[in-house]
Amino acid sequence: MAQPAGPPAAGADPDLHSALEQLAGAGRLLVALDFDGVLAPIVEHAADARPLPEAAAAVLELAGLPGTTTAFISGRALASLRLVAAPDERTLLIGSHGGEVFTGPDSPPLTLDAAQARALAEATAAVERVVAAHPGTILEAKPAGVVLHTRTAADEVAAAATAQARALLQEIDGVHLSDGKRVLETSVISADKGRGVELLRAFTGADAVLFAGDDVTDENAFAVLRGQDVGIKVGPGDTGARYRVDSPQAFAAVLAELARLRAAAVRR
Ligand SMILES: O=P(O)(O)OC[C@H]1O[C@H](O[C@H]2O[C@H](CO)[C@@H](O)[C@H](O)[C@H]2O)[C@H](O)[C@@H](O)[C@@H]1O
């Protein structure tokens, strides 16, 4: 069977521990994490996703260390991310795949111009039509996009729904499409997680960044990593990340290890 391109699983990767040791010694460290499929296992209904306790504890510990900033960079709308991730107040947030930014109470809300608002209304109407005709599919609304979820539909229904939605949405001016894990995502703004990482790098003055992600849109973030930054792909699939772990559970252990190493490094 063909193997996906990219790095080996963590257990077989002798470099990950030493990369974490080096990262832990950075002057200012940014720990930027994708949510679904990384901090939280994938579940049937988006509203039910929750971070693994070990991962949540490691994020909290990192957030409390000097010179260390934690951030979540998610495809979710900020409101949805806050509900499921329950971030502590020090954790910076980027939602809508980079379209929504929260770096403090003064962060401006996302606004759409008239053309974008029109495109979103048309895209929403198209996905509503598809969901009405395909049992088990679900619509998720976001401030700058709309998502067709097919995880709770039979495979053949999911395929038909995705094909119909793609055909309808491609006809709407100003709508960008991307495929995710049993989702077809649309956005009416131009944003990506790579720009999210760069924004947070500049905002925090980070000397080094850890980014972990599991899905296609996370590749934009892996692509902007450099120097002693560490990119970790969680789960299978092609990736530009240098390191890979098998699951959110394995990633929680990596995060706990980074928290231990960072705590030791900043107390030296
Ligand atoms: O960037 P992320 O934080 O990974 O968010 C990506 C999308 O995650 C959510 O959908 C995915 O997770 C759901 C819950 O586990 C799952 O049911 C769905 O099949 C996955 O695609 C979220 O609903 C989307 O809005 C995010 O863009």
PDB file of N, CA, C and O and ligand atoms in Angstrom, residues 34-36 41-46 49 73-76 97 140 142 147 149 151 181-183 185 193 214, ligand 1:
ATOM      1  N   ASP A  34      -3.656  24.239  16.205  1.00  0.00           N
ATOM      2  CA  ASP A  34      -4.936  23.968  15.579  1.00  0.00           C
ATOM      3  C   ASP A  34      -5.833  23.286  16.624  1.00  0.00           C
ATOM      4  O   ASP A  34      -5.320  22.711  17.595  1.00  0.00           O
ATOM      5  N   PHE A  35      -7.136  23.321  16.451  1.00  0.00           N
ATOM      6  CA  PHE A  35      -8.021  22.744  17.479  1.00  0.00           C
ATOM      7  C   PHE A  35      -8.515  21.343  17.100  1.00  0.00           C
ATOM      8  O   PHE A  35      -8.056  20.354  17.656  1.00  0.00           O
ATOM      9  N   ASP A  36      -9.435  21.286  16.113  1.00  0.00           N
ATOM     10  CA  ASP A  36     -10.052  19.988  15.788  1.00  0.00           C
ATOM     11  C   ASP A  36      -9.026  19.046  15.166  1.00  0.00           C
ATOM     12  O   ASP A  36      -8.329  19.393  14.214  1.00  0.00           O
ATOM     13  N   PRO A  41      -9.962  15.374  19.704  1.00  0.00           N
ATOM     14  CA  PRO A  41     -10.215  14.335  18.697  1.00  0.00           C
ATOM     15  C   PRO A  41     -11.410  14.714  17.825  1.00  0.00           C
ATOM     16  O   PRO A  41     -12.328  15.405  18.285  1.00  0.00           O
ATOM     17  N   ILE A  42     -11.392  14.257  16.587  1.00  0.00           N
ATOM     18  CA  ILE A  42     -12.529  14.484  15.681  1.00  0.00           C
ATOM     19  C   ILE A  42     -13.744  13.698  16.184  1.00  0.00           C
ATOM     20  O   ILE A  42     -13.629  12.527  16.549  1.00  0.00           O
ATOM     21  N   VAL A  43     -14.887  14.371  16.215  1.00  0.00           N
ATOM     22  CA  VAL A  43     -16.134  13.724  16.646  1.00  0.00           C
ATOM     23  C   VAL A  43     -17.220  14.009  15.604  1.00  0.00           C
ATOM     24  O   VAL A  43     -17.030  14.836  14.709  1.00  0.00           O
ATOM     25  N   GLU A  44     -18.363  13.331  15.748  1.00  0.00           N
ATOM     26  CA  GLU A  44     -19.410  13.460  14.721  1.00  0.00           C
ATOM     27  C   GLU A  44     -19.963  14.870  14.613  1.00  0.00           C
ATOM     28  O   GLU A  44     -20.197  15.384  13.529  1.00  0.00           O
ATOM     29  N   HIS A  45     -20.219  15.490  15.764  1.00  0.00           N
ATOM     30  CA  HIS A  45     -20.847  16.812  15.758  1.00  0.00           C
ATOM     31  C   HIS A  45     -19.858  17.857  16.258  1.00  0.00           C
ATOM     32  O   HIS A  45     -19.290  17.705  17.358  1.00  0.00           O
ATOM     33  N   ALA A  46     -19.682  18.911  15.472  1.00  0.00           N
ATOM     34  CA  ALA A  46     -18.662  19.930  15.785  1.00  0.00           C
ATOM     35  C   ALA A  46     -18.850  20.512  17.190  1.00  0.00           C
ATOM     36  O   ALA A  46     -17.876  20.816  17.875  1.00  0.00           O
ATOM     37  N   ALA A  49     -16.969  18.647  20.212  1.00  0.00           N
ATOM     38  CA  ALA A  49     -15.504  18.501  20.303  1.00  0.00           C
ATOM     39  C   ALA A  49     -14.996  19.173  21.577  1.00  0.00           C
ATOM     40  O   ALA A  49     -15.426  20.273  21.916  1.00  0.00           O
ATOM     41  N   ILE A  73      -5.212  28.472  16.538  1.00  0.00           N
ATOM     42  CA  ILE A  73      -5.452  28.943  15.169  1.00  0.00           C
ATOM     43  C   ILE A  73      -6.378  27.926  14.511  1.00  0.00           C
ATOM     44  O   ILE A  73      -5.953  26.814  14.184  1.00  0.00           O
ATOM     45  N   SER A  74      -7.631  28.310  14.336  1.00  0.00           N
ATOM     46  CA  SER A  74      -8.654  27.330  13.947  1.00  0.00           C
ATOM     47  C   SER A  74      -9.432  27.767  12.721  1.00  0.00           C
ATOM     48  O   SER A  74      -9.545  28.952  12.422  1.00  0.00           O
ATOM     49  N   GLY A  75     -10.010  26.789  12.058  1.00  0.00           N
ATOM     50  CA  GLY A  75     -10.949  27.089  10.988  1.00  0.00           C
ATOM     51  C   GLY A  75     -12.301  27.511  11.532  1.00  0.00           C
ATOM     52  O   GLY A  75     -13.123  28.085  10.823  1.00  0.00           O
ATOM     53  N   ARG A  76     -12.554  27.199  12.790  1.00  0.00           N
ATOM     54  CA  ARG A  76     -13.838  27.556  13.392  1.00  0.00           C
ATOM     55  C   ARG A  76     -14.020  29.065  13.501  1.00  0.00           C
ATOM     56  O   ARG A  76     -13.035  29.804  13.610  1.00  0.00           O
ATOM     57  N   HIS A  97     -10.054  30.323   9.878  1.00  0.00           N
ATOM     58  CA  HIS A  97      -8.842  30.065   9.082  1.00  0.00           C
ATOM     59  C   HIS A  97      -7.990  31.319   8.894  1.00  0.00           C
ATOM     60  O   HIS A  97      -7.378  31.510   7.838  1.00  0.00           O
ATOM     61  N   GLU A 140     -23.005  24.548   8.821  1.00  0.00           N
ATOM     62  CA  GLU A 140     -22.401  25.344   9.913  1.00  0.00           C
ATOM     63  C   GLU A 140     -22.162  26.751   9.376  1.00  0.00           C
ATOM     64  O   GLU A 140     -21.465  26.921   8.373  1.00  0.00           O
ATOM     65  N   LYS A 142     -20.640  30.586   9.617  1.00  0.00           N
ATOM     66  CA  LYS A 142     -19.531  31.349  10.197  1.00  0.00           C
ATOM     67  C   LYS A 142     -19.676  32.797   9.729  1.00  0.00           C
ATOM     68  O   LYS A 142     -20.363  33.061   8.744  1.00  0.00           O
ATOM     69  N   VAL A 147     -20.254  26.155   5.980  1.00  0.00           N
ATOM     70  CA  VAL A 147     -19.630  24.836   5.847  1.00  0.00           C
ATOM     71  C   VAL A 147     -20.713  23.796   5.604  1.00  0.00           C
ATOM     72  O   VAL A 147     -21.742  23.805   6.281  1.00  0.00           O
ATOM     73  N   HIS A 149     -21.232  20.045   6.279  1.00  0.00           N
ATOM     74  CA  HIS A 149     -20.704  18.888   7.021  1.00  0.00           C
ATOM     75  C   HIS A 149     -21.371  17.611   6.501  1.00  0.00           C
ATOM     76  O   HIS A 149     -22.609  17.569   6.393  1.00  0.00           O
ATOM     77  N   ARG A 151     -20.164  14.337   7.790  1.00  0.00           N
ATOM     78  CA  ARG A 151     -19.713  13.206   8.627  1.00  0.00           C
ATOM     79  C   ARG A 151     -20.884  12.344   9.088  1.00  0.00           C
ATOM     80  O   ARG A 151     -20.731  11.130   9.276  1.00  0.00           O
ATOM     81  N   LYS A 181     -11.937  17.696   6.486  1.00  0.00           N
ATOM     82  CA  LYS A 181     -12.310  16.350   6.908  1.00  0.00           C
ATOM     83  C   LYS A 181     -13.832  16.223   6.954  1.00  0.00           C
ATOM     84  O   LYS A 181     -14.476  16.711   7.884  1.00  0.00           O
ATOM     85  N   ARG A 182     -14.407  15.614   5.922  1.00  0.00           N
ATOM     86  CA  ARG A 182     -15.862  15.467   5.768  1.00  0.00           C
ATOM     87  C   ARG A 182     -16.562  16.829   5.825  1.00  0.00           C
ATOM     88  O   ARG A 182     -17.683  16.948   6.342  1.00  0.00           O
ATOM     89  N   VAL A 183     -15.885  17.846   5.279  1.00  0.00           N
ATOM     90  CA  VAL A 183     -16.512  19.158   5.147  1.00  0.00           C
ATOM     91  C   VAL A 183     -16.131  19.770   3.801  1.00  0.00           C
ATOM     92  O   VAL A 183     -15.040  19.519   3.276  1.00  0.00           O
ATOM     93  N   GLU A 185     -15.772  23.626   2.797  1.00  0.00           N
ATOM     94  CA  GLU A 185     -15.796  24.950   3.439  1.00  0.00           C
ATOM     95  C   GLU A 185     -15.837  26.029   2.368  1.00  0.00           C
ATOM     96  O   GLU A 185     -15.171  25.917   1.338  1.00  0.00           O
ATOM     97  N   LYS A 193      -4.131  30.281   7.424  1.00  0.00           N
ATOM     98  CA  LYS A 193      -3.475  30.093   8.717  1.00  0.00           C
ATOM     99  C   LYS A 193      -2.000  30.508   8.688  1.00  0.00           C
ATOM    100  O   LYS A 193      -1.432  30.805   9.738  1.00  0.00           O
ATOM    101  N   ASP A 214      -3.664  19.243  11.608  1.00  0.00           N
ATOM    102  CA  ASP A 214      -3.992  17.907  11.091  1.00  0.00           C
ATOM    103  C   ASP A 214      -4.593  17.927   9.703  1.00  0.00           C
ATOM    104  O   ASP A 214      -4.779  16.876   9.107  1.00  0.00           O
TER     105      ASP A 214
HETATM  106  O1  LIG B   1      -8.816  24.387  12.036  1.00  0.00           O
HETATM  107  P1  LIG B   1      -9.520  23.438  12.953  1.00  0.00           P
HETATM  108  O2  LIG B   1      -9.576  23.907  14.384  1.00  0.00           O
HETATM  109  O3  LIG B   1      -9.003  22.034  12.829  1.00  0.00           O
HETATM  110  O4  LIG B   1     -11.032  23.415  12.428  1.00  0.00           O
HETATM  111  C1  LIG B   1     -11.328  22.796  11.166  1.00  0.00           C
HETATM  112  C2  LIG B   1     -12.809  22.545  11.099  1.00  0.00           C
HETATM  113  O5  LIG B   1     -13.134  21.814  12.290  1.00  0.00           O
HETATM  114  C3  LIG B   1     -14.498  21.486  12.511  1.00  0.00           C
HETATM  115  O6  LIG B   1     -14.836  20.410  11.639  1.00  0.00           O
HETATM  116  C4  LIG B   1     -14.059  19.245  11.876  1.00  0.00           C
HETATM  117  O7  LIG B   1     -14.238  18.783  13.241  1.00  0.00           O
HETATM  118  C5  LIG B   1     -15.582  18.334  13.548  1.00  0.00           C
HETATM  119  C6  LIG B   1     -15.598  17.960  15.030  1.00  0.00           C
HETATM  120  O8  LIG B   1     -14.628  16.981  15.317  1.00  0.00           O
HETATM  121  C7  LIG B   1     -15.955  17.164  12.630  1.00  0.00           C
HETATM  122  O9  LIG B   1     -17.269  16.710  12.900  1.00  0.00           O
HETATM  123  C8  LIG B   1     -15.826  17.601  11.158  1.00  0.00           C
HETATM  124  O10 LIG B   1     -16.072  16.491  10.304  1.00  0.00           O
HETATM  125  C9  LIG B   1     -14.413  18.148  10.894  1.00  0.00           C
HETATM  126  O11 LIG B   1     -14.275  18.633   9.567  1.00  0.00           O
HETATM  127  C10 LIG B   1     -15.386  22.694  12.352  1.00  0.00           C
HETATM  128  O12 LIG B   1     -16.728  22.307  12.387  1.00  0.00           O
HETATM  129  C11 LIG B   1     -15.087  23.515  11.108  1.00  0.00           C
HETATM  130  O13 LIG B   1     -15.792  24.735  11.137  1.00  0.00           O
HETATM  131  C12 LIG B   1     -13.595  23.841  11.095  1.00  0.00           C
HETATM  132  O14 LIG B   1     -13.256  24.618   9.964  1.00  0.00           O
END
